mmCIF file of C-alpha atoms in Angstrom:
data_model
loop_
_atom_site.group_PDB
_atom_site.id
_atom_site.type_symbol
_atom_site.label_atom_id
_atom_site.label_comp_id
_atom_site.label_asym_id
_atom_site.label_seq_id
_atom_site.Cartn_x
_atom_site.Cartn_y
_atom_site.Cartn_z
ATOM 1 C CA UNK A 1 18.032 -28.549 22.763
ATOM 2 C CA UNK A 2 18.376 -31.430 20.308
ATOM 3 C CA UNK A 3 19.942 -29.692 16.722
ATOM 4 C CA UNK A 4 18.162 -31.400 13.679
ATOM 5 C CA UNK A 5 20.049 -31.904 10.468
ATOM 6 C CA UNK A 6 17.487 -30.842 7.779
ATOM 7 C CA UNK A 7 17.940 -30.400 4.017
ATOM 8 C CA UNK A 8 17.721 -26.678 2.049
ATOM 9 C CA UNK A 9 13.611 -27.287 1.883
ATOM 10 C CA UNK A 10 13.077 -28.181 5.029
ATOM 11 C CA UNK A 11 14.519 -25.586 6.343
ATOM 12 C CA UNK A 12 13.038 -23.130 4.191
ATOM 13 C CA UNK A 13 9.794 -24.926 4.925
ATOM 14 C CA UNK A 14 10.924 -25.104 8.576
ATOM 15 C CA UNK A 15 11.547 -21.463 8.339
ATOM 16 C CA UNK A 16 7.948 -20.515 7.250
ATOM 17 C CA UNK A 17 6.219 -22.560 10.066
ATOM 18 C CA UNK A 18 8.165 -20.999 12.882
ATOM 19 C CA UNK A 19 7.753 -17.417 11.308
ATOM 20 C CA UNK A 20 4.741 -17.505 8.585
ATOM 21 C CA UNK A 21 5.468 -13.839 8.110
ATOM 22 C CA UNK A 22 8.648 -14.433 6.660
ATOM 23 C CA UNK A 23 7.304 -16.130 3.506
ATOM 24 C CA UNK A 24 5.820 -12.524 2.604
ATOM 25 C CA UNK A 25 9.057 -10.546 2.865
ATOM 26 C CA UNK A 26 10.618 -13.316 0.825
ATOM 27 C CA UNK A 27 8.431 -12.556 -1.894
ATOM 28 C CA UNK A 28 8.862 -8.630 -0.926
ATOM 29 C CA UNK A 29 12.606 -8.571 -1.043
ATOM 30 C CA UNK A 30 13.444 -10.901 -4.313
ATOM 31 C CA UNK A 31 10.070 -10.893 -6.597
ATOM 32 C CA UNK A 32 9.264 -7.192 -6.513
ATOM 33 C CA UNK A 33 12.447 -5.400 -6.093
ATOM 34 C CA UNK A 34 12.779 -1.672 -8.307
ATOM 35 C CA UNK A 35 16.201 -0.814 -10.188
ATOM 36 C CA UNK A 36 16.804 2.761 -9.088
ATOM 37 C CA UNK A 37 19.349 5.607 -10.077
ATOM 38 C CA UNK A 38 21.596 6.620 -7.367
ATOM 39 C CA UNK A 39 20.182 4.418 -4.463
ATOM 40 C CA UNK A 40 20.811 0.980 -7.178
ATOM 41 C CA UNK A 41 17.259 -0.680 -5.530
ATOM 42 C CA UNK A 42 14.432 -0.060 -3.401
ATOM 43 C CA UNK A 43 11.059 -2.029 -2.175
ATOM 44 C CA UNK A 44 8.201 -2.140 -4.847
ATOM 45 C CA UNK A 45 5.675 0.824 -4.744
ATOM 46 C CA UNK A 46 1.831 0.451 -3.371
ATOM 47 C CA UNK A 47 2.904 -3.347 -2.181
ATOM 48 C CA UNK A 48 -0.139 -4.248 -0.555
ATOM 49 C CA UNK A 49 -0.857 -7.121 2.128
ATOM 50 C CA UNK A 50 -1.893 -7.847 5.315
ATOM 51 C CA UNK A 51 1.881 -7.759 6.219
ATOM 52 C CA UNK A 52 3.745 -5.226 4.496
ATOM 53 C CA UNK A 53 2.158 -2.141 2.760
ATOM 54 C CA UNK A 54 4.021 0.654 0.489
ATOM 55 C CA UNK A 55 3.371 4.067 -0.749
ATOM 56 C CA UNK A 56 3.656 5.432 -3.760
ATOM 57 C CA UNK A 57 7.533 5.717 -3.462
ATOM 58 C CA UNK A 58 8.252 2.129 -2.219
ATOM 59 C CA UNK A 59 8.547 3.252 1.647
ATOM 60 C CA UNK A 60 6.660 1.191 4.360
ATOM 61 C CA UNK A 61 3.547 2.533 5.824
ATOM 62 C CA UNK A 62 3.303 3.783 9.427
ATOM 63 C CA UNK A 63 0.116 3.906 11.484
ATOM 64 C CA UNK A 64 -0.286 7.100 13.942
ATOM 65 C CA UNK A 65 -3.081 9.155 15.278
ATOM 66 C CA UNK A 66 -3.643 10.599 11.869
ATOM 67 C CA UNK A 67 -4.038 7.555 10.028
ATOM 68 C CA UNK A 68 -1.557 5.773 7.867
ATOM 69 C CA UNK A 69 1.635 7.943 6.647
ATOM 70 C CA UNK A 70 4.626 7.257 4.784
ATOM 71 C CA UNK A 71 7.029 9.923 3.060
ATOM 72 C CA UNK A 72 5.041 9.875 -0.206
ATOM 73 C CA UNK A 73 1.634 10.940 2.154
ATOM 74 C CA UNK A 74 1.487 12.815 5.657
ATOM 75 C CA UNK A 75 -0.048 15.625 7.179
ATOM 76 C CA UNK A 76 2.139 18.590 5.991
ATOM 77 C CA UNK A 77 0.607 21.332 8.846
ATOM 78 C CA UNK A 78 3.333 20.123 11.490
ATOM 79 C CA UNK A 79 6.632 18.349 12.166
ATOM 80 C CA UNK A 80 7.145 15.405 11.633
ATOM 81 C CA UNK A 81 9.983 12.553 12.904
ATOM 82 C CA UNK A 82 11.913 9.627 10.600
ATOM 83 C CA UNK A 83 13.762 6.419 11.458
ATOM 84 C CA UNK A 84 15.876 5.371 8.686
ATOM 85 C CA UNK A 85 18.437 2.502 8.511
ATOM 86 C CA UNK A 86 18.069 -0.966 6.749
ATOM 87 C CA UNK A 87 16.026 -4.069 7.416
ATOM 88 C CA UNK A 88 15.382 -3.460 11.182
ATOM 89 C CA UNK A 89 14.196 0.049 10.601
ATOM 90 C CA UNK A 90 11.781 -1.322 7.793
ATOM 91 C CA UNK A 91 10.846 -3.987 10.347
ATOM 92 C CA UNK A 92 11.325 -7.064 8.555
ATOM 93 C CA UNK A 93 10.082 -9.515 11.008
ATOM 94 C CA UNK A 94 6.553 -7.902 12.319
ATOM 95 C CA UNK A 95 3.503 -9.114 11.461
ATOM 96 C CA UNK A 96 2.342 -5.802 10.197
ATOM 97 C CA UNK A 97 2.761 -2.111 9.412
ATOM 98 C CA UNK A 98 1.769 -1.403 12.938
ATOM 99 C CA UNK A 99 4.181 -3.173 14.494
ATOM 100 C CA UNK A 100 7.502 -1.368 12.942
ATOM 101 C CA UNK A 101 9.821 1.016 15.234
ATOM 102 C CA UNK A 102 8.066 3.914 13.745
ATOM 103 C CA UNK A 103 4.793 2.733 14.411
ATOM 104 C CA UNK A 104 5.416 1.993 18.121
ATOM 105 C CA UNK A 105 7.093 5.956 18.300
ATOM 106 C CA UNK A 106 4.525 7.620 16.775
ATOM 107 C CA UNK A 107 1.890 5.464 19.415
ATOM 108 C CA UNK A 108 4.164 6.557 22.122
ATOM 109 C CA UNK A 109 4.810 10.618 21.582
ATOM 110 C CA UNK A 110 1.480 11.004 19.684
ATOM 111 C CA UNK A 111 3.648 12.494 16.724
ATOM 112 C CA UNK A 112 4.081 11.524 12.888
ATOM 113 C CA UNK A 113 7.216 8.854 12.627
ATOM 114 C CA UNK A 114 8.174 8.407 8.788
ATOM 115 C CA UNK A 115 9.414 4.646 8.076
ATOM 116 C CA UNK A 116 13.001 5.537 5.838
ATOM 117 C CA UNK A 117 14.143 2.084 6.386
ATOM 118 C CA UNK A 118 15.486 0.293 3.009
ATOM 119 C CA UNK A 119 15.518 -3.429 3.046
ATOM 120 C CA UNK A 120 19.484 -4.099 2.168
ATOM 121 C CA UNK A 121 21.129 -1.278 2.370
ATOM 122 C CA UNK A 122 23.912 -0.093 3.699
ATOM 123 C CA UNK A 123 24.849 3.116 5.916
ATOM 124 C CA UNK A 124 25.559 5.322 2.469
ATOM 125 C CA UNK A 125 22.257 4.441 0.719
ATOM 126 C CA UNK A 126 20.669 5.064 4.103
ATOM 127 C CA UNK A 127 21.979 8.255 3.861
ATOM 128 C CA UNK A 128 21.118 8.598 0.386
ATOM 129 C CA UNK A 129 17.575 8.052 0.695
ATOM 130 C CA UNK A 130 17.242 10.554 2.854
ATOM 131 C CA UNK A 131 19.197 13.277 1.050
ATOM 132 C CA UNK A 132 16.926 12.632 -2.030
ATOM 133 C CA UNK A 133 13.211 13.150 0.128
ATOM 134 C CA UNK A 134 14.163 15.468 3.219
ATOM 135 C CA UNK A 135 13.548 18.415 0.962
ATOM 136 C CA UNK A 136 9.829 17.543 0.833
ATOM 137 C CA UNK A 137 9.405 17.764 4.633
ATOM 138 C CA UNK A 138 8.821 21.522 5.787
ATOM 139 C CA UNK A 139 10.133 20.388 9.455
ATOM 140 C CA UNK A 140 11.823 17.533 11.340
ATOM 141 C CA UNK A 141 12.061 17.014 14.551
ATOM 142 C CA UNK A 142 14.279 13.730 15.387
ATOM 143 C CA UNK A 143 15.895 11.511 12.881
ATOM 144 C CA UNK A 144 17.043 8.239 14.705
ATOM 145 C CA UNK A 145 19.632 6.701 12.798
ATOM 146 C CA UNK A 146 19.526 2.603 13.697
ATOM 147 C CA UNK A 147 21.872 1.355 11.436
ATOM 148 C CA UNK A 148 25.125 -0.527 11.355
ATOM 149 C CA UNK A 149 25.019 -3.990 10.547
ATOM 150 C CA UNK A 150 24.511 -4.385 7.242
ATOM 151 C CA UNK A 151 27.385 -2.231 6.435
ATOM 152 C CA UNK A 152 29.231 -4.941 8.616
ATOM 153 C CA UNK A 153 27.677 -7.421 7.018
ATOM 154 C CA UNK A 154 28.359 -6.967 3.711
ATOM 155 C CA UNK A 155 32.024 -5.843 4.103
ATOM 156 C CA UNK A 156 32.525 -9.492 4.584
ATOM 157 C CA UNK A 157 32.413 -9.677 0.848
ATOM 158 C CA UNK A 158 35.117 -10.797 -1.331
ATOM 159 C CA UNK A 159 37.666 -8.366 -1.416
ATOM 160 C CA UNK A 160 37.443 -8.396 -5.668
ATOM 161 C CA UNK A 161 33.701 -6.478 -4.993
ATOM 162 C CA UNK A 162 35.748 -3.753 -3.020
ATOM 163 C CA UNK A 163 35.288 -0.267 -4.371
ATOM 164 C CA UNK A 164 36.195 3.305 -2.931
ATOM 165 C CA UNK A 165 32.305 3.225 -2.068
ATOM 166 C CA UNK A 166 32.212 0.020 -0.289
ATOM 167 C CA UNK A 167 30.564 -3.333 -0.785
ATOM 168 C CA UNK A 168 26.809 -3.872 -1.439
ATOM 169 C CA UNK A 169 24.135 -5.956 -1.474
ATOM 170 C CA UNK A 170 23.775 -6.338 -5.198
ATOM 171 C CA UNK A 171 27.874 -6.081 -5.407
ATOM 172 C CA UNK A 172 28.046 -9.346 -6.974
ATOM 173 C CA UNK A 173 25.336 -9.208 -9.601
ATOM 174 C CA UNK A 174 26.254 -5.780 -10.758
ATOM 175 C CA UNK A 175 30.256 -6.521 -11.455
ATOM 176 C CA UNK A 176 28.620 -9.563 -12.831
ATOM 177 C CA UNK A 177 25.849 -8.478 -15.443
ATOM 178 C CA UNK A 178 27.175 -5.270 -16.320
ATOM 179 C CA UNK A 179 30.385 -7.008 -17.578
ATOM 180 C CA UNK A 180 28.299 -8.706 -19.507
ATOM 181 C CA UNK A 181 26.942 -5.668 -21.274
ATOM 182 C CA UNK A 182 30.050 -4.521 -21.794
ATOM 183 C CA UNK A 183 31.168 -7.280 -23.333
ATOM 184 C CA UNK A 184 28.673 -6.971 -25.833
ATOM 185 C CA UNK A 185 29.144 -3.816 -26.729
ATOM 186 C CA UNK A 186 32.265 -4.909 -27.314
ATOM 187 C CA UNK A 187 31.121 -7.329 -29.672
ATOM 188 C CA UNK A 188 28.871 -4.929 -31.422
ATOM 189 C CA UNK A 189 31.640 -2.331 -32.165
ATOM 190 C CA UNK A 190 33.529 -5.383 -33.398
ATOM 191 C CA UNK A 191 31.032 -6.137 -35.771
ATOM 192 C CA UNK A 192 30.567 -2.446 -36.983
ATOM 193 C CA UNK A 193 34.563 -2.068 -37.546
ATOM 194 C CA UNK A 194 34.923 -5.475 -39.370
ATOM 195 C CA UNK A 195 31.389 -4.495 -41.794
ATOM 196 C CA UNK A 196 34.333 -4.144 -44.939
ATOM 197 C CA UNK A 197 35.748 -7.056 -43.807
ATOM 198 C CA UNK A 198 35.802 -10.238 -46.739
ATOM 199 C CA UNK A 199 33.430 -12.809 -46.032
ATOM 200 C CA UNK A 200 36.411 -15.402 -44.904
ATOM 201 C CA UNK A 201 37.632 -12.884 -42.684
ATOM 202 C CA UNK A 202 34.135 -12.252 -40.859
ATOM 203 C CA UNK A 203 32.881 -15.861 -40.605
ATOM 204 C CA UNK A 204 35.083 -16.776 -38.056
ATOM 205 C CA UNK A 205 34.301 -14.445 -35.400
ATOM 206 C CA UNK A 206 30.835 -14.535 -35.760
ATOM 207 C CA UNK A 207 31.205 -18.306 -34.867
ATOM 208 C CA UNK A 208 32.932 -17.303 -31.686
ATOM 209 C CA UNK A 209 30.750 -15.153 -30.974
ATOM 210 C CA UNK A 210 28.030 -17.326 -31.134
ATOM 211 C CA UNK A 211 29.969 -19.773 -29.119
ATOM 212 C CA UNK A 212 30.179 -17.181 -26.642
ATOM 213 C CA UNK A 213 27.004 -16.173 -26.323
ATOM 214 C CA UNK A 214 25.902 -19.445 -25.729
ATOM 215 C CA UNK A 215 28.626 -19.908 -22.958
ATOM 216 C CA UNK A 216 26.659 -16.811 -21.341
ATOM 217 C CA UNK A 217 23.421 -17.631 -21.743
ATOM 218 C CA UNK A 218 24.398 -21.315 -19.906
ATOM 219 C CA UNK A 219 26.182 -18.930 -17.038
ATOM 220 C CA UNK A 220 22.707 -16.700 -16.647
ATOM 221 C CA UNK A 221 21.429 -20.241 -15.714
ATOM 222 C CA UNK A 222 24.201 -21.452 -13.299
ATOM 223 C CA UNK A 223 23.682 -21.669 -9.555
ATOM 224 C CA UNK A 224 24.138 -18.967 -7.523
ATOM 225 C CA UNK A 225 27.568 -17.484 -6.789
ATOM 226 C CA UNK A 226 28.640 -18.663 -3.367
ATOM 227 C CA UNK A 227 29.992 -16.878 -1.048
ATOM 228 C CA UNK A 228 32.080 -16.757 2.920
ATOM 229 C CA UNK A 229 33.615 -13.969 5.066
ATOM 230 C CA UNK A 230 36.546 -16.453 6.005
ATOM 231 C CA UNK A 231 38.795 -14.857 4.158
ATOM 232 C CA UNK A 232 38.272 -11.333 5.375
ATOM 233 C CA UNK A 233 40.682 -9.621 7.744
ATOM 234 C CA UNK A 234 38.068 -8.951 10.934
ATOM 235 C CA UNK A 235 40.082 -6.012 12.111
ATOM 236 C CA UNK A 236 39.984 -4.122 8.769
ATOM 237 C CA UNK A 237 36.262 -5.221 8.053
ATOM 238 C CA UNK A 238 35.001 -3.795 11.515
ATOM 239 C CA UNK A 239 37.108 -0.571 10.736
ATOM 240 C CA UNK A 240 35.941 -0.126 7.553
ATOM 241 C CA UNK A 241 32.525 -0.766 8.238
ATOM 242 C CA UNK A 242 32.808 1.615 10.959
ATOM 243 C CA UNK A 243 34.614 4.590 8.860
ATOM 244 C CA UNK A 244 31.526 4.269 6.719
ATOM 245 C CA UNK A 245 29.068 4.130 9.005
ATOM 246 C CA UNK A 246 30.176 7.182 11.167
ATOM 247 C CA UNK A 247 30.624 9.573 7.301
ATOM 248 C CA UNK A 248 26.812 8.420 6.643
ATOM 249 C CA UNK A 249 25.886 9.216 9.944
ATOM 250 C CA UNK A 250 27.326 12.961 9.860
ATOM 251 C CA UNK A 251 26.364 13.275 6.589
ATOM 252 C CA UNK A 252 22.460 12.772 7.402
ATOM 253 C CA UNK A 253 23.374 15.059 10.789
ATOM 254 C CA UNK A 254 24.708 17.824 8.481
ATOM 255 C CA UNK A 255 21.429 17.667 5.736
ATOM 256 C CA UNK A 256 19.074 17.691 9.179
ATOM 257 C CA UNK A 257 20.699 21.225 10.026
ATOM 258 C CA UNK A 258 18.323 22.930 7.803
ATOM 259 C CA UNK A 259 15.553 21.516 9.941
ATOM 260 C CA UNK A 260 17.092 22.195 13.373
ATOM 261 C CA UNK A 261 16.348 18.142 13.872
ATOM 262 C CA UNK A 262 17.872 16.007 16.923
ATOM 263 C CA UNK A 263 19.812 13.169 14.597
ATOM 264 C CA UNK A 264 20.421 9.971 17.372
ATOM 265 C CA UNK A 265 22.796 7.217 16.069
ATOM 266 C CA UNK A 266 21.479 3.395 17.333
ATOM 267 C CA UNK A 267 23.642 0.724 16.787
ATOM 268 C CA UNK A 268 20.874 -1.814 15.719
ATOM 269 C CA UNK A 269 20.869 -5.493 17.721
ATOM 270 C CA UNK A 270 22.898 -8.644 16.729
ATOM 271 C CA UNK A 271 21.363 -11.924 18.276
ATOM 272 C CA UNK A 272 24.273 -12.937 20.165
ATOM 273 C CA UNK A 273 25.523 -9.410 21.149
ATOM 274 C CA UNK A 274 22.300 -8.544 23.180
ATOM 275 C CA UNK A 275 21.527 -12.030 24.482
ATOM 276 C CA UNK A 276 23.588 -14.898 26.403
ATOM 277 C CA UNK A 277 20.635 -17.164 26.579
ATOM 278 C CA UNK A 278 18.416 -17.991 24.031
ATOM 279 C CA UNK A 279 14.743 -18.946 24.188
ATOM 280 C CA UNK A 280 14.141 -22.958 22.595
ATOM 281 C CA UNK A 281 12.251 -21.208 19.604
ATOM 282 C CA UNK A 282 14.575 -18.921 19.020
ATOM 283 C CA UNK A 283 17.577 -21.184 19.012
ATOM 284 C CA UNK A 284 15.231 -23.719 16.402
ATOM 285 C CA UNK A 285 14.606 -20.848 14.457
ATOM 286 C CA UNK A 286 18.872 -19.898 13.968
ATOM 287 C CA UNK A 287 19.257 -23.538 13.005
ATOM 288 C CA UNK A 288 16.277 -23.684 10.310
ATOM 289 C CA UNK A 289 17.815 -20.537 8.980
ATOM 290 C CA UNK A 290 21.584 -21.624 9.302
ATOM 291 C CA UNK A 291 20.622 -24.873 7.290
ATOM 292 C CA UNK A 292 19.242 -22.714 4.147
ATOM 293 C CA UNK A 293 21.394 -19.766 4.711
ATOM 294 C CA UNK A 294 21.807 -17.383 1.506
ATOM 295 C CA UNK A 295 25.149 -15.598 0.705
ATOM 296 C CA UNK A 296 23.819 -12.707 3.422
ATOM 297 C CA UNK A 297 23.501 -14.948 6.315
ATOM 298 C CA UNK A 298 26.967 -16.957 5.182
ATOM 299 C CA UNK A 299 28.286 -13.464 5.788
ATOM 300 C CA UNK A 300 27.534 -13.356 9.314
ATOM 301 C CA UNK A 301 29.617 -16.761 9.526
ATOM 302 C CA UNK A 302 31.975 -14.877 12.073
ATOM 303 C CA UNK A 303 30.048 -12.001 13.392
ATOM 304 C CA UNK A 304 27.693 -13.419 16.127
ATOM 305 C CA UNK A 305 30.813 -13.395 18.884
ATOM 306 C CA UNK A 306 30.204 -11.461 21.896
ATOM 307 C CA UNK A 307 33.996 -10.170 21.684
ATOM 308 C CA UNK A 308 33.249 -8.779 17.736
ATOM 309 C CA UNK A 309 30.675 -6.445 19.698
ATOM 310 C CA UNK A 310 32.734 -4.179 21.553
ATOM 311 C CA UNK A 311 35.420 -3.436 18.829
ATOM 312 C CA UNK A 312 32.886 -2.013 16.932
ATOM 313 C CA UNK A 313 30.983 -0.379 18.663
ATOM 314 C CA UNK A 314 33.766 1.692 20.132
ATOM 315 C CA UNK A 315 34.752 2.852 17.154
ATOM 316 C CA UNK A 316 31.095 4.299 15.675
ATOM 317 C CA UNK A 317 30.456 5.782 19.168
ATOM 318 C CA UNK A 318 34.056 7.602 18.891
ATOM 319 C CA UNK A 319 33.435 8.929 15.960
ATOM 320 C CA UNK A 320 30.058 9.525 16.943
ATOM 321 C CA UNK A 321 31.391 11.877 20.065
ATOM 322 C CA UNK A 322 33.818 13.563 18.092
ATOM 323 C CA UNK A 323 30.719 14.654 15.415
ATOM 324 C CA UNK A 324 28.709 15.609 18.636
ATOM 325 C CA UNK A 325 26.116 12.817 17.222
ATOM 326 C CA UNK A 326 24.013 11.147 20.341
ATOM 327 C CA UNK A 327 25.070 7.440 20.277
ATOM 328 C CA UNK A 328 23.273 4.481 21.452
ATOM 329 C CA UNK A 329 23.784 0.884 21.551
ATOM 330 C CA UNK A 330 20.824 -1.150 21.104
ATOM 331 C CA UNK A 331 22.455 -4.257 22.148
ATOM 332 C CA UNK A 332 22.879 -3.087 25.891
ATOM 333 C CA UNK A 333 19.531 -1.101 26.143
ATOM 334 C CA UNK A 334 17.935 -4.429 25.116
ATOM 335 C CA UNK A 335 19.712 -6.054 28.634
ATOM 336 C CA UNK A 336 17.219 -3.624 30.158
ATOM 337 C CA UNK A 337 14.120 -5.054 28.682
ATOM 338 C CA UNK A 338 11.927 -7.288 30.689
ATOM 339 C CA UNK A 339 11.178 -9.186 27.291
ATOM 340 C CA UNK A 340 15.240 -10.232 27.125
ATOM 341 C CA UNK A 341 14.501 -13.708 27.820
ATOM 342 C CA UNK A 342 11.254 -14.322 25.757
ATOM 343 C CA UNK A 343 11.546 -15.226 22.355
ATOM 344 C CA UNK A 344 11.729 -11.864 20.278
ATOM 345 C CA UNK A 345 14.399 -12.715 17.041
ATOM 346 C CA UNK A 346 13.143 -14.387 14.314
ATOM 347 C CA UNK A 347 16.950 -14.485 12.726
ATOM 348 C CA UNK A 348 20.296 -13.071 13.852
ATOM 349 C CA UNK A 349 19.248 -9.525 12.740
ATOM 350 C CA UNK A 350 15.352 -9.517 12.863
ATOM 351 C CA UNK A 351 12.739 -9.118 15.831
ATOM 352 C CA UNK A 352 9.307 -10.432 15.566
ATOM 353 C CA UNK A 353 6.369 -8.043 17.011
ATOM 354 C CA UNK A 354 7.337 -7.826 20.770
ATOM 355 C CA UNK A 355 10.852 -7.492 20.108
ATOM 356 C CA UNK A 356 10.223 -4.592 17.562
ATOM 357 C CA UNK A 357 7.765 -3.274 20.136
ATOM 358 C CA UNK A 358 10.614 -3.423 22.937
ATOM 359 C CA UNK A 359 12.903 -1.647 21.087
ATOM 360 C CA UNK A 360 10.671 1.189 19.915
ATOM 361 C CA UNK A 361 9.840 1.800 24.289
ATOM 362 C CA UNK A 362 13.534 1.707 24.659
ATOM 363 C CA UNK A 363 14.468 4.064 22.043
ATOM 364 C CA UNK A 364 11.383 6.174 23.692
ATOM 365 C CA UNK A 365 12.783 6.187 26.805
ATOM 366 C CA UNK A 366 16.594 6.227 26.725
ATOM 367 C CA UNK A 367 17.113 8.148 23.427
ATOM 368 C CA UNK A 368 14.756 10.855 22.574
#
């Protein structure tokens, strides 16, 4: 198909034309983010729309035979099951809560499935959100960890944002604005220390402080910092992401032991890892997404190549085998789907309703 060159605004509008529900997800993510301890951020709570609805804790609702359920409100007279992960587990791209993996599994199993997906979360945040909430559940039958790609993507951030605990969605923002806070605290401290100095001795530092404050204000209104992954060693990136993913999955597995729950790891699908040929609508959407890419999508620059799939998948698989944690690769399972050649991707990482329903069916048939 012919690839059309678009401006950023044209590309954004084309994305919304091809996948109208994306506008809702963008507003949900960027206009309503809540800042929290331990996990740093999460979805807005009590969010209501035709596309997305959340509970009093910010978790997305699941449709079940017992009505709408969530980690904040579910029947406590029996066992529950959990889908945990990032935006794919949360269901970014569906037209309603009824088409997430959790809702599809609830439909197929006749059991309660809770959606623990956190949009933008890396594997460590996934483990933390489980740790903070599993105590409120009397009995868990299954935990499906649908994860792996957010962590690999975010490990493509520049090395200056590397920490002993990995990289995360707001790595730049956290470092940038916390540095500003530290600098402001230093200015307050310096001002207090100079209270006994003469007027002449204090006047120049105050002028400097005002000038610095003006520069900071200007900086806050500057254009978003742009990142790519071109300078990151891909083998080290894969190794770091795989190790973090394995360790976090094992932590969830250990926490779930008190429930005698069955824990399953499922590597989430990536467009060019799971399909060789694409529907024209998918290719058009990919072109539009690439033409208005934010930092997260820029970090995909070198991931959408099939040869990286085996490297990454094999490392996570080996770690899961050593931990006696069942491992499944959704990129391979999707090849069994009769819908593989249909229009199922809305971007390189997320499905539409058909894609999510197929993924839920495959988990039901091959994972549980």
